Short mmCIF file of C-alpha atoms in Angstrom, two decimals:
data_model
loop_
_atom_site.label_atom_id
_atom_site.label_comp_id
_atom_site.label_asym_id
_atom_site.label_seq_id
_atom_site.Cartn_x
_atom_site.Cartn_y
_atom_site.Cartn_z
CA UNK A 1 130.57 10.02 -15.77
CA UNK A 2 127.86 11.95 -17.11
CA UNK A 3 128.62 14.60 -20.05
CA UNK A 4 126.59 17.87 -20.64
CA UNK A 5 126.54 17.18 -24.28
CA UNK A 6 126.68 14.35 -26.60
CA UNK A 7 127.50 13.77 -30.46
CA UNK A 8 125.01 14.72 -33.01
CA UNK A 9 125.10 11.35 -34.55
CA UNK A 10 124.91 9.34 -31.22
CA UNK A 11 121.44 7.86 -32.32
CA UNK A 12 123.00 6.62 -35.64
CA UNK A 13 126.19 4.99 -34.31
CA UNK A 14 125.97 2.08 -31.85
CA UNK A 15 128.73 1.36 -29.39
CA UNK A 16 130.14 -2.34 -29.58
CA UNK A 17 129.81 -4.30 -26.65
CA UNK A 18 132.04 -7.36 -26.02
CA UNK A 19 131.79 -10.52 -24.08
CA UNK A 20 134.92 -11.58 -22.14
CA UNK A 21 136.07 -15.04 -22.10
CA UNK A 22 138.95 -16.14 -19.69
CA UNK A 23 140.78 -19.54 -19.84
CA UNK A 24 141.40 -19.75 -16.12
CA UNK A 25 143.96 -22.60 -16.29
CA UNK A 26 146.12 -20.81 -18.58
CA UNK A 27 146.32 -17.72 -16.57
CA UNK A 28 149.57 -17.00 -14.52
CA UNK A 29 147.85 -14.11 -12.30
CA UNK A 30 149.80 -11.01 -13.67
CA UNK A 31 146.68 -8.96 -13.37
CA UNK A 32 147.75 -6.79 -16.52
CA UNK A 33 144.25 -7.29 -17.88
CA UNK A 34 142.42 -6.15 -14.61
CA UNK A 35 144.75 -3.28 -14.13
CA UNK A 36 144.76 -1.74 -17.54
CA UNK A 37 141.08 -2.42 -18.60
CA UNK A 38 139.96 1.32 -19.35
CA UNK A 39 136.29 0.24 -18.75
CA UNK A 40 136.95 -1.46 -15.29
CA UNK A 41 135.08 -4.63 -16.39
CA UNK A 42 137.61 -7.11 -14.70
CA UNK A 43 139.20 -7.68 -11.36
CA UNK A 44 141.08 -10.44 -10.08
CA UNK A 45 139.38 -13.21 -8.24
CA UNK A 46 139.97 -15.17 -4.92
CA UNK A 47 139.82 -18.41 -6.21
CA UNK A 48 142.86 -20.47 -7.58
CA UNK A 49 143.48 -22.11 -10.75
CA UNK A 50 145.19 -25.42 -11.43
CA UNK A 51 148.96 -23.56 -11.39
CA UNK A 52 147.86 -21.99 -7.98
CA UNK A 53 147.41 -18.37 -9.48
CA UNK A 54 144.36 -15.83 -9.17
CA UNK A 55 142.74 -15.68 -12.38
CA UNK A 56 140.83 -12.57 -13.32
CA UNK A 57 136.77 -12.56 -13.27
CA UNK A 58 134.50 -10.41 -15.17
CA UNK A 59 133.13 -7.81 -12.58
CA UNK A 60 131.02 -5.78 -15.05
CA UNK A 61 129.99 -7.85 -18.22
CA UNK A 62 128.06 -4.78 -19.49
CA UNK A 63 131.02 -2.41 -19.41
CA UNK A 64 133.09 -4.14 -21.91
CA UNK A 65 133.28 -2.05 -25.16
CA UNK A 66 135.29 -4.46 -27.11
CA UNK A 67 138.64 -2.76 -27.22
CA UNK A 68 140.86 -6.06 -26.94
CA UNK A 69 143.39 -4.45 -24.84
CA UNK A 70 143.26 -7.13 -22.36
CA UNK A 71 143.89 -9.63 -25.32
CA UNK A 72 146.94 -7.73 -26.30
CA UNK A 73 148.43 -7.41 -22.70
CA UNK A 74 147.97 -10.95 -21.65
CA UNK A 75 151.39 -12.77 -21.86
CA UNK A 76 149.44 -16.33 -21.86
CA UNK A 77 146.74 -15.52 -24.30
CA UNK A 78 144.27 -16.42 -21.43
CA UNK A 79 141.71 -14.18 -22.28
CA UNK A 80 139.65 -13.15 -25.41
CA UNK A 81 136.75 -10.81 -26.21
CA UNK A 82 134.02 -11.56 -28.79
CA UNK A 83 131.47 -9.30 -29.99
CA UNK A 84 127.86 -9.60 -28.42
CA UNK A 85 125.08 -9.73 -30.98
CA UNK A 86 122.36 -7.43 -31.21
CA UNK A 87 119.55 -9.89 -30.15
CA UNK A 88 121.61 -10.98 -27.11
CA UNK A 89 122.13 -7.21 -26.28
CA UNK A 90 118.37 -6.30 -26.58
CA UNK A 91 117.39 -9.33 -24.35
CA UNK A 92 119.67 -8.49 -21.57
CA UNK A 93 118.37 -4.91 -21.60
CA UNK A 94 114.85 -6.02 -21.62
CA UNK A 95 115.59 -8.36 -18.75
CA UNK A 96 117.45 -5.47 -16.85
CA UNK A 97 114.40 -3.22 -17.22
CA UNK A 98 112.07 -5.99 -15.93
CA UNK A 99 114.26 -6.49 -12.92
CA UNK A 100 114.61 -2.65 -12.10
CA UNK A 101 110.73 -2.24 -12.76
CA UNK A 102 109.48 -5.10 -10.71
#
């Protein structure tokens, strides 16, 4: 979604980005994490875990804003989010720019 205006301090405040970790064998396939993710970073996969359920998978890893909502909703504690480091974010941006230019 594009906005026609942006905050005056947008260059000073960095938006945190998270890295989603899924413990597939702990998941029971309730799909709360994928359904309620405000960033649409998760989706249910087609593979099965050891319990016979479909665990979620990360659909769009760059969309995660580290809100931890998926962690709070998961009844089995099968998902958690960690903060991406600045150096890691910069390297993925450089790689993405190189791929799009080349």
